[in-house]
Amino acid sequence: MFGHSNLPFASTPDRTDGFHFFSLKIPVTNELVLGARIEDVPPVMLARDAGLTRLVGAMFRAMTQHPAQAGQFAAEVTHMVRLALLARGRVRPRQDEIRAALHAGYLHAAREILLRDLHRASLTPAAVATELGISLRQLHALFEPTGLSFARTLTATRLKEARRLLYATRERGIDEIAFSCGFDSIATFYRVFRATYGMTPGDARRSPPPDRDDVSSNRHPALAL
């Protein structure tokens, strides 16, 4: 749902089995919306099957999953607004600011795919590029500014999930966790785990778990996503 409003609103669930509702209200500035007219943009659902909707959703979900890091998402908020305006036909796709927003959105969407499919040892850049509807060259270009290639990002994602599972599912064997996170070689898993965390998976399981991020969020009252 995206639109402009200066009025309070209420939401009523269509189902009775529970749901999670997140709302982001963003103060409007001319710079944020690139001079586009938005006062006449009523709140409507963005098309569920649209590529732009996927990019906006990926950034929005990243914010809701890491509320303690909300202050680090200022750029993503700007990009989300501009992509939503692009989806509503209010800005031009060839603007530099829109290109930057598309880049950020595709990067978040690619990371979601990595997290979703990290258990697949055969996961390839080509598969991710095809799902996103971009070229292989474009996919690799998404990761260049991060300092980590696609392959390194995938390995880091697998390691992070494996370390989480070592603490969360102590009844599972280390080999089982490694394979469930997409590592096709136990030797490789031990080598990269030790190189990254300075300890073996077994040592990590016996040590205290990492501190959790403090959960907090700030909401700002205008544009609603």
PDB file of C-alpha atoms in Angstrom:
ATOM      1  CA  MET A   1       0.000   0.000   0.000  1.00  0.00           C
ATOM      2  CA  PHE A   2       1.420   3.396  -0.960  1.00  0.00           C
ATOM      3  CA  GLY A   3      -0.083   6.841  -1.064  1.00  0.00           C
ATOM      4  CA  HIS A   4      -0.169  10.368   0.290  1.00  0.00           C
ATOM      5  CA  SER A   5      -2.357  11.438   3.179  1.00  0.00           C
ATOM      6  CA  ASN A   6      -2.466  14.088   5.882  1.00  0.00           C
ATOM      7  CA  LEU A   7      -5.184  12.231   7.772  1.00  0.00           C
ATOM      8  CA  PRO A   8      -5.099   9.454  10.383  1.00  0.00           C
ATOM      9  CA  PHE A   9      -6.286   6.073   9.199  1.00  0.00           C
ATOM     10  CA  ALA A  10      -7.443   2.757  10.592  1.00  0.00           C
ATOM     11  CA  SER A  11      -6.866  -0.732   9.256  1.00  0.00           C
ATOM     12  CA  THR A  12      -9.191  -3.700   9.702  1.00  0.00           C
ATOM     13  CA  PRO A  13      -7.897  -7.240   9.046  1.00  0.00           C
ATOM     14  CA  ASP A  14      -9.772  -9.416   6.562  1.00  0.00           C
ATOM     15  CA  ARG A  15      -8.728 -12.572   8.422  1.00  0.00           C
ATOM     16  CA  THR A  16      -9.099 -13.828  11.969  1.00  0.00           C
ATOM     17  CA  ASP A  17      -5.927 -15.937  12.195  1.00  0.00           C
ATOM     18  CA  GLY A  18      -3.648 -13.022  13.038  1.00  0.00           C
ATOM     19  CA  PHE A  19      -1.343 -10.882  10.939  1.00  0.00           C
ATOM     20  CA  HIS A  20       1.619  -8.515  11.158  1.00  0.00           C
ATOM     21  CA  PHE A  21       1.050  -4.905  10.158  1.00  0.00           C
ATOM     22  CA  PHE A  22       3.894  -2.458   9.605  1.00  0.00           C
ATOM     23  CA  SER A  23       3.363   1.140   8.575  1.00  0.00           C
ATOM     24  CA  LEU A  24       5.998   3.689   7.618  1.00  0.00           C
ATOM     25  CA  LYS A  25       4.999   7.362   7.498  1.00  0.00           C
ATOM     26  CA  ILE A  26       7.478   9.600   5.734  1.00  0.00           C
ATOM     27  CA  PRO A  27       7.514  13.417   5.884  1.00  0.00           C
ATOM     28  CA  VAL A  28       7.261  14.793   2.363  1.00  0.00           C
ATOM     29  CA  THR A  29       9.838  17.182   0.960  1.00  0.00           C
ATOM     30  CA  ASN A  30      10.214  18.412  -2.600  1.00  0.00           C
ATOM     31  CA  GLU A  31      13.703  16.900  -2.740  1.00  0.00           C
ATOM     32  CA  LEU A  32      12.453  13.505  -1.581  1.00  0.00           C
ATOM     33  CA  VAL A  33       9.802  13.238  -4.297  1.00  0.00           C
ATOM     34  CA  LEU A  34      11.991  14.898  -6.967  1.00  0.00           C
ATOM     35  CA  GLY A  35       9.458  17.672  -7.492  1.00  0.00           C
ATOM     36  CA  ALA A  36       6.653  15.260  -8.365  1.00  0.00           C
ATOM     37  CA  ARG A  37       3.070  16.168  -7.523  1.00  0.00           C
ATOM     38  CA  ILE A  38       1.824  13.733  -4.891  1.00  0.00           C
ATOM     39  CA  GLU A  39      -1.064  15.467  -3.111  1.00  0.00           C
ATOM     40  CA  ASP A  40      -3.456  13.676  -5.453  1.00  0.00           C
ATOM     41  CA  VAL A  41      -1.930  10.209  -4.987  1.00  0.00           C
ATOM     42  CA  PRO A  42      -4.482   8.179  -2.981  1.00  0.00           C
ATOM     43  CA  PRO A  43      -3.295   5.149  -1.002  1.00  0.00           C
ATOM     44  CA  VAL A  44      -3.606   2.044  -3.184  1.00  0.00           C
ATOM     45  CA  MET A  45      -2.036  -1.391  -3.291  1.00  0.00           C
ATOM     46  CA  LEU A  46       0.969  -1.615  -5.565  1.00  0.00           C
ATOM     47  CA  ALA A  47       0.612  -4.447  -8.076  1.00  0.00           C
ATOM     48  CA  ARG A  48       1.621  -7.688  -6.362  1.00  0.00           C
ATOM     49  CA  ASP A  49       3.216  -9.123  -9.495  1.00  0.00           C
ATOM     50  CA  ALA A  50       5.126  -6.007 -10.496  1.00  0.00           C
ATOM     51  CA  GLY A  51       8.930  -5.997 -10.398  1.00  0.00           C
ATOM     52  CA  LEU A  52       9.009  -2.604  -8.698  1.00  0.00           C
ATOM     53  CA  THR A  53       6.735  -3.853  -5.936  1.00  0.00           C
ATOM     54  CA  ARG A  54       9.216  -6.614  -5.212  1.00  0.00           C
ATOM     55  CA  LEU A  55      12.065  -4.117  -4.871  1.00  0.00           C
ATOM     56  CA  VAL A  56      10.092  -1.844  -2.550  1.00  0.00           C
ATOM     57  CA  GLY A  57       9.012  -4.854  -0.495  1.00  0.00           C
ATOM     58  CA  ALA A  58      12.550  -6.174  -0.156  1.00  0.00           C
ATOM     59  CA  MET A  59      13.786  -2.873   1.289  1.00  0.00           C
ATOM     60  CA  PHE A  60      10.765  -2.543   3.555  1.00  0.00           C
ATOM     61  CA  ARG A  61      11.215  -6.059   4.928  1.00  0.00           C
ATOM     62  CA  ALA A  62      14.907  -5.401   5.593  1.00  0.00           C
ATOM     63  CA  MET A  63      13.886  -2.482   7.799  1.00  0.00           C
ATOM     64  CA  THR A  64      11.263  -4.427   9.742  1.00  0.00           C
ATOM     65  CA  GLN A  65      13.614  -7.374  10.294  1.00  0.00           C
ATOM     66  CA  HIS A  66      16.348  -5.194  11.774  1.00  0.00           C
ATOM     67  CA  PRO A  67      14.550  -2.499  13.804  1.00  0.00           C
ATOM     68  CA  ALA A  68      17.615  -1.840  15.958  1.00  0.00           C
ATOM     69  CA  GLN A  69      19.370  -0.626  12.814  1.00  0.00           C
ATOM     70  CA  ALA A  70      16.523   1.633  11.710  1.00  0.00           C
ATOM     71  CA  GLY A  71      18.770   4.683  11.762  1.00  0.00           C
ATOM     72  CA  GLN A  72      20.910   3.141   9.035  1.00  0.00           C
ATOM     73  CA  PHE A  73      18.037   2.916   6.563  1.00  0.00           C
ATOM     74  CA  ALA A  74      17.622   6.582   5.666  1.00  0.00           C
ATOM     75  CA  ALA A  75      18.811   6.001   2.107  1.00  0.00           C
ATOM     76  CA  GLU A  76      16.502   2.982   1.715  1.00  0.00           C
ATOM     77  CA  VAL A  77      13.508   5.072   2.811  1.00  0.00           C
ATOM     78  CA  THR A  78      14.315   7.594   0.088  1.00  0.00           C
ATOM     79  CA  HIS A  79      14.757   4.852  -2.498  1.00  0.00           C
ATOM     80  CA  MET A  80      11.478   3.163  -1.512  1.00  0.00           C
ATOM     81  CA  VAL A  81       9.524   6.380  -1.944  1.00  0.00           C
ATOM     82  CA  ARG A  82      11.026   7.027  -5.361  1.00  0.00           C
ATOM     83  CA  LEU A  83      10.424   3.479  -6.583  1.00  0.00           C
ATOM     84  CA  ALA A  84       6.825   3.680  -5.400  1.00  0.00           C
ATOM     85  CA  LEU A  85       6.434   6.972  -7.251  1.00  0.00           C
ATOM     86  CA  LEU A  86       7.933   5.328 -10.346  1.00  0.00           C
ATOM     87  CA  ALA A  87       5.393   2.518 -10.014  1.00  0.00           C
ATOM     88  CA  ARG A  88       2.639   5.141  -9.821  1.00  0.00           C
ATOM     89  CA  GLY A  89       3.987   6.922 -12.914  1.00  0.00           C
ATOM     90  CA  ARG A  90       4.948  10.126 -11.102  1.00  0.00           C
ATOM     91  CA  VAL A  91       8.700  10.196 -11.897  1.00  0.00           C
ATOM     92  CA  ARG A  92      10.813   9.378 -14.950  1.00  0.00           C
ATOM     93  CA  PRO A  93      12.792   6.101 -14.968  1.00  0.00           C
ATOM     94  CA  ARG A  94      15.907   7.668 -16.525  1.00  0.00           C
ATOM     95  CA  GLN A  95      16.639  10.079 -13.694  1.00  0.00           C
ATOM     96  CA  ASP A  96      19.925   9.437 -11.859  1.00  0.00           C
ATOM     97  CA  GLU A  97      18.090   9.277  -8.537  1.00  0.00           C
ATOM     98  CA  ILE A  98      15.749   6.610  -9.908  1.00  0.00           C
ATOM     99  CA  ARG A  99      18.657   4.572 -11.243  1.00  0.00           C
ATOM    100  CA  ALA A 100      20.199   4.661  -7.756  1.00  0.00           C
ATOM    101  CA  ALA A 101      16.880   3.569  -6.239  1.00  0.00           C
ATOM    102  CA  LEU A 102      16.601   0.672  -8.689  1.00  0.00           C
ATOM    103  CA  HIS A 103      20.154  -0.409  -7.881  1.00  0.00           C
ATOM    104  CA  ALA A 104      19.404  -0.421  -4.146  1.00  0.00           C
ATOM    105  CA  GLY A 105      16.126  -2.257  -4.635  1.00  0.00           C
ATOM    106  CA  TYR A 106      17.644  -4.979  -6.791  1.00  0.00           C
ATOM    107  CA  LEU A 107      20.464  -5.457  -4.285  1.00  0.00           C
ATOM    108  CA  HIS A 108      18.014  -5.971  -1.420  1.00  0.00           C
ATOM    109  CA  ALA A 109      15.915  -8.323  -3.551  1.00  0.00           C
ATOM    110  CA  ALA A 110      19.013 -10.330  -4.503  1.00  0.00           C
ATOM    111  CA  ARG A 111      19.982 -10.637  -0.850  1.00  0.00           C
ATOM    112  CA  GLU A 112      16.497 -11.939  -0.047  1.00  0.00           C
ATOM    113  CA  ILE A 113      16.909 -14.654  -2.655  1.00  0.00           C
ATOM    114  CA  LEU A 114      20.288 -15.605  -1.196  1.00  0.00           C
ATOM    115  CA  LEU A 115      18.778 -15.929   2.264  1.00  0.00           C
ATOM    116  CA  ARG A 116      15.764 -17.851   0.986  1.00  0.00           C
ATOM    117  CA  ASP A 117      17.776 -20.289  -1.136  1.00  0.00           C
ATOM    118  CA  LEU A 118      21.064 -20.524   0.764  1.00  0.00           C
ATOM    119  CA  HIS A 119      20.318 -24.194   1.460  1.00  0.00           C
ATOM    120  CA  ARG A 120      20.731 -24.916  -2.255  1.00  0.00           C
ATOM    121  CA  ALA A 121      24.376 -25.804  -2.864  1.00  0.00           C
ATOM    122  CA  SER A 122      23.712 -25.314  -6.584  1.00  0.00           C
ATOM    123  CA  LEU A 123      22.491 -21.717  -6.223  1.00  0.00           C
ATOM    124  CA  THR A 124      24.133 -19.681  -8.986  1.00  0.00           C
ATOM    125  CA  PRO A 125      24.322 -16.006  -9.975  1.00  0.00           C
ATOM    126  CA  ALA A 126      22.522 -16.912 -13.211  1.00  0.00           C
ATOM    127  CA  ALA A 127      19.536 -18.295 -11.281  1.00  0.00           C
ATOM    128  CA  VAL A 128      19.266 -15.135  -9.175  1.00  0.00           C
ATOM    129  CA  ALA A 129      19.619 -12.854 -12.207  1.00  0.00           C
ATOM    130  CA  THR A 130      16.923 -14.777 -14.060  1.00  0.00           C
ATOM    131  CA  GLU A 131      14.500 -14.529 -11.150  1.00  0.00           C
ATOM    132  CA  LEU A 132      15.056 -10.789 -10.893  1.00  0.00           C
ATOM    133  CA  GLY A 133      14.786 -10.285 -14.631  1.00  0.00           C
ATOM    134  CA  ILE A 134      18.207  -8.678 -15.017  1.00  0.00           C
ATOM    135  CA  SER A 135      21.393  -9.692 -16.797  1.00  0.00           C
ATOM    136  CA  LEU A 136      24.228 -11.573 -15.135  1.00  0.00           C
ATOM    137  CA  ARG A 137      26.453  -8.539 -15.626  1.00  0.00           C
ATOM    138  CA  GLN A 138      23.891  -6.305 -13.900  1.00  0.00           C
ATOM    139  CA  LEU A 139      23.673  -8.729 -10.987  1.00  0.00           C
ATOM    140  CA  HIS A 140      27.420  -8.710 -10.386  1.00  0.00           C
ATOM    141  CA  ALA A 141      27.417  -4.899 -10.669  1.00  0.00           C
ATOM    142  CA  LEU A 142      24.914  -4.728  -7.785  1.00  0.00           C
ATOM    143  CA  PHE A 143      27.456  -6.200  -5.379  1.00  0.00           C
ATOM    144  CA  GLU A 144      30.521  -4.268  -6.524  1.00  0.00           C
ATOM    145  CA  PRO A 145      29.909  -1.183  -4.307  1.00  0.00           C
ATOM    146  CA  THR A 146      29.505  -3.417  -1.222  1.00  0.00           C
ATOM    147  CA  GLY A 147      33.098  -4.644  -1.402  1.00  0.00           C
ATOM    148  CA  LEU A 148      31.898  -8.268  -1.511  1.00  0.00           C
ATOM    149  CA  SER A 149      31.251 -10.215  -4.685  1.00  0.00           C
ATOM    150  CA  PHE A 150      28.103 -12.287  -5.176  1.00  0.00           C
ATOM    151  CA  ALA A 151      30.004 -15.444  -4.181  1.00  0.00           C
ATOM    152  CA  ARG A 152      31.457 -13.889  -1.033  1.00  0.00           C
ATOM    153  CA  THR A 153      28.097 -12.453  -0.058  1.00  0.00           C
ATOM    154  CA  LEU A 154      26.480 -15.872  -0.445  1.00  0.00           C
ATOM    155  CA  THR A 155      29.188 -17.511   1.669  1.00  0.00           C
ATOM    156  CA  ALA A 156      28.834 -14.830   4.356  1.00  0.00           C
ATOM    157  CA  THR A 157      25.052 -15.327   4.382  1.00  0.00           C
ATOM    158  CA  ARG A 158      25.470 -19.086   4.776  1.00  0.00           C
ATOM    159  CA  LEU A 159      27.997 -18.672   7.572  1.00  0.00           C
ATOM    160  CA  LYS A 160      25.776 -16.255   9.474  1.00  0.00           C
ATOM    161  CA  GLU A 161      22.830 -18.646   9.273  1.00  0.00           C
ATOM    162  CA  ALA A 162      25.013 -21.618  10.244  1.00  0.00           C
ATOM    163  CA  ARG A 163      26.314 -19.782  13.296  1.00  0.00           C
ATOM    164  CA  ARG A 164      22.762 -18.893  14.309  1.00  0.00           C
ATOM    165  CA  LEU A 165      21.691 -22.513  13.999  1.00  0.00           C
ATOM    166  CA  LEU A 166      24.644 -23.727  16.061  1.00  0.00           C
ATOM    167  CA  TYR A 167      23.156 -21.866  19.020  1.00  0.00           C
ATOM    168  CA  ALA A 168      19.463 -22.213  18.198  1.00  0.00           C
ATOM    169  CA  THR A 169      19.368 -25.942  17.375  1.00  0.00           C
ATOM    170  CA  ARG A 170      21.964 -27.577  19.588  1.00  0.00           C
ATOM    171  CA  GLU A 171      20.400 -30.997  19.062  1.00  0.00           C
ATOM    172  CA  ARG A 172      21.415 -30.938  15.396  1.00  0.00           C
ATOM    173  CA  GLY A 173      24.817 -32.144  14.288  1.00  0.00           C
ATOM    174  CA  ILE A 174      27.346 -29.675  12.897  1.00  0.00           C
ATOM    175  CA  ASP A 175      27.548 -31.555   9.594  1.00  0.00           C
ATOM    176  CA  GLU A 176      23.760 -31.458   9.238  1.00  0.00           C
ATOM    177  CA  ILE A 177      23.723 -27.689   9.833  1.00  0.00           C
ATOM    178  CA  ALA A 178      26.514 -27.146   7.310  1.00  0.00           C
ATOM    179  CA  PHE A 179      24.657 -29.065   4.585  1.00  0.00           C
ATOM    180  CA  SER A 180      21.354 -27.357   5.431  1.00  0.00           C
ATOM    181  CA  CYS A 181      23.057 -23.993   4.831  1.00  0.00           C
ATOM    182  CA  GLY A 182      24.257 -24.960   1.370  1.00  0.00           C
ATOM    183  CA  PHE A 183      27.831 -26.056   2.046  1.00  0.00           C
ATOM    184  CA  ASP A 184      28.617 -29.101  -0.083  1.00  0.00           C
ATOM    185  CA  SER A 185      31.890 -29.845   1.742  1.00  0.00           C
ATOM    186  CA  ILE A 186      32.395 -30.137   5.487  1.00  0.00           C
ATOM    187  CA  ALA A 187      36.083 -29.331   5.063  1.00  0.00           C
ATOM    188  CA  THR A 188      35.195 -26.089   3.277  1.00  0.00           C
ATOM    189  CA  PHE A 189      32.659 -25.213   5.966  1.00  0.00           C
ATOM    190  CA  TYR A 190      35.179 -25.658   8.772  1.00  0.00           C
ATOM    191  CA  ARG A 191      37.846 -23.725   6.881  1.00  0.00           C
ATOM    192  CA  VAL A 192      35.746 -20.665   6.053  1.00  0.00           C
ATOM    193  CA  PHE A 193      34.019 -20.689   9.463  1.00  0.00           C
ATOM    194  CA  ARG A 194      37.350 -20.602  11.288  1.00  0.00           C
ATOM    195  CA  ALA A 195      38.745 -17.953   8.927  1.00  0.00           C
ATOM    196  CA  THR A 196      35.687 -15.766   9.551  1.00  0.00           C
ATOM    197  CA  TYR A 197      35.040 -16.244  13.279  1.00  0.00           C
ATOM    198  CA  GLY A 198      38.461 -17.318  14.564  1.00  0.00           C
ATOM    199  CA  MET A 199      37.109 -20.558  16.010  1.00  0.00           C
ATOM    200  CA  THR A 200      35.758 -23.906  14.878  1.00  0.00           C
ATOM    201  CA  PRO A 201      31.989 -24.532  14.694  1.00  0.00           C
ATOM    202  CA  GLY A 202      32.304 -26.776  17.756  1.00  0.00           C
ATOM    203  CA  ASP A 203      34.093 -24.040  19.717  1.00  0.00           C
ATOM    204  CA  ALA A 204      31.421 -21.559  18.637  1.00  0.00           C
ATOM    205  CA  ARG A 205      28.661 -23.840  19.892  1.00  0.00           C
ATOM    206  CA  ARG A 206      30.350 -24.121  23.306  1.00  0.00           C
ATOM    207  CA  SER A 207      30.895 -20.357  23.654  1.00  0.00           C
ATOM    208  CA  PRO A 208      28.268 -17.839  24.779  1.00  0.00           C
ATOM    209  CA  PRO A 209      25.948 -16.732  21.942  1.00  0.00           C
ATOM    210  CA  PRO A 210      26.470 -13.259  20.454  1.00  0.00           C
ATOM    211  CA  ASP A 211      24.515 -10.442  22.058  1.00  0.00           C
ATOM    212  CA  ARG A 212      21.223  -9.704  20.359  1.00  0.00           C
ATOM    213  CA  ASP A 213      20.590  -6.295  18.851  1.00  0.00           C
ATOM    214  CA  ASP A 214      18.368  -4.089  20.977  1.00  0.00           C
ATOM    215  CA  VAL A 215      14.935  -3.952  19.392  1.00  0.00           C
ATOM    216  CA  SER A 216      13.676  -0.446  18.848  1.00  0.00           C
ATOM    217  CA  SER A 217      11.943   1.499  16.119  1.00  0.00           C
ATOM    218  CA  ASN A 218      11.038   5.081  15.416  1.00  0.00           C
ATOM    219  CA  ARG A 219       7.990   6.122  13.443  1.00  0.00           C
ATOM    220  CA  HIS A 220       7.577   9.495  11.767  1.00  0.00           C
ATOM    221  CA  PRO A 221       4.190  10.958  10.898  1.00  0.00           C
ATOM    222  CA  ALA A 222       2.500  11.883   5.385  1.00  0.00           C
ATOM    223  CA  LEU A 223       3.639   9.389   2.794  1.00  0.00           C
ATOM    224  CA  ALA A 224       2.665   5.920   3.958  1.00  0.00           C
ATOM    225  CA  LEU A 225       4.175   2.635   2.833  1.00  0.00           C
TER     226      LEU A 225
END
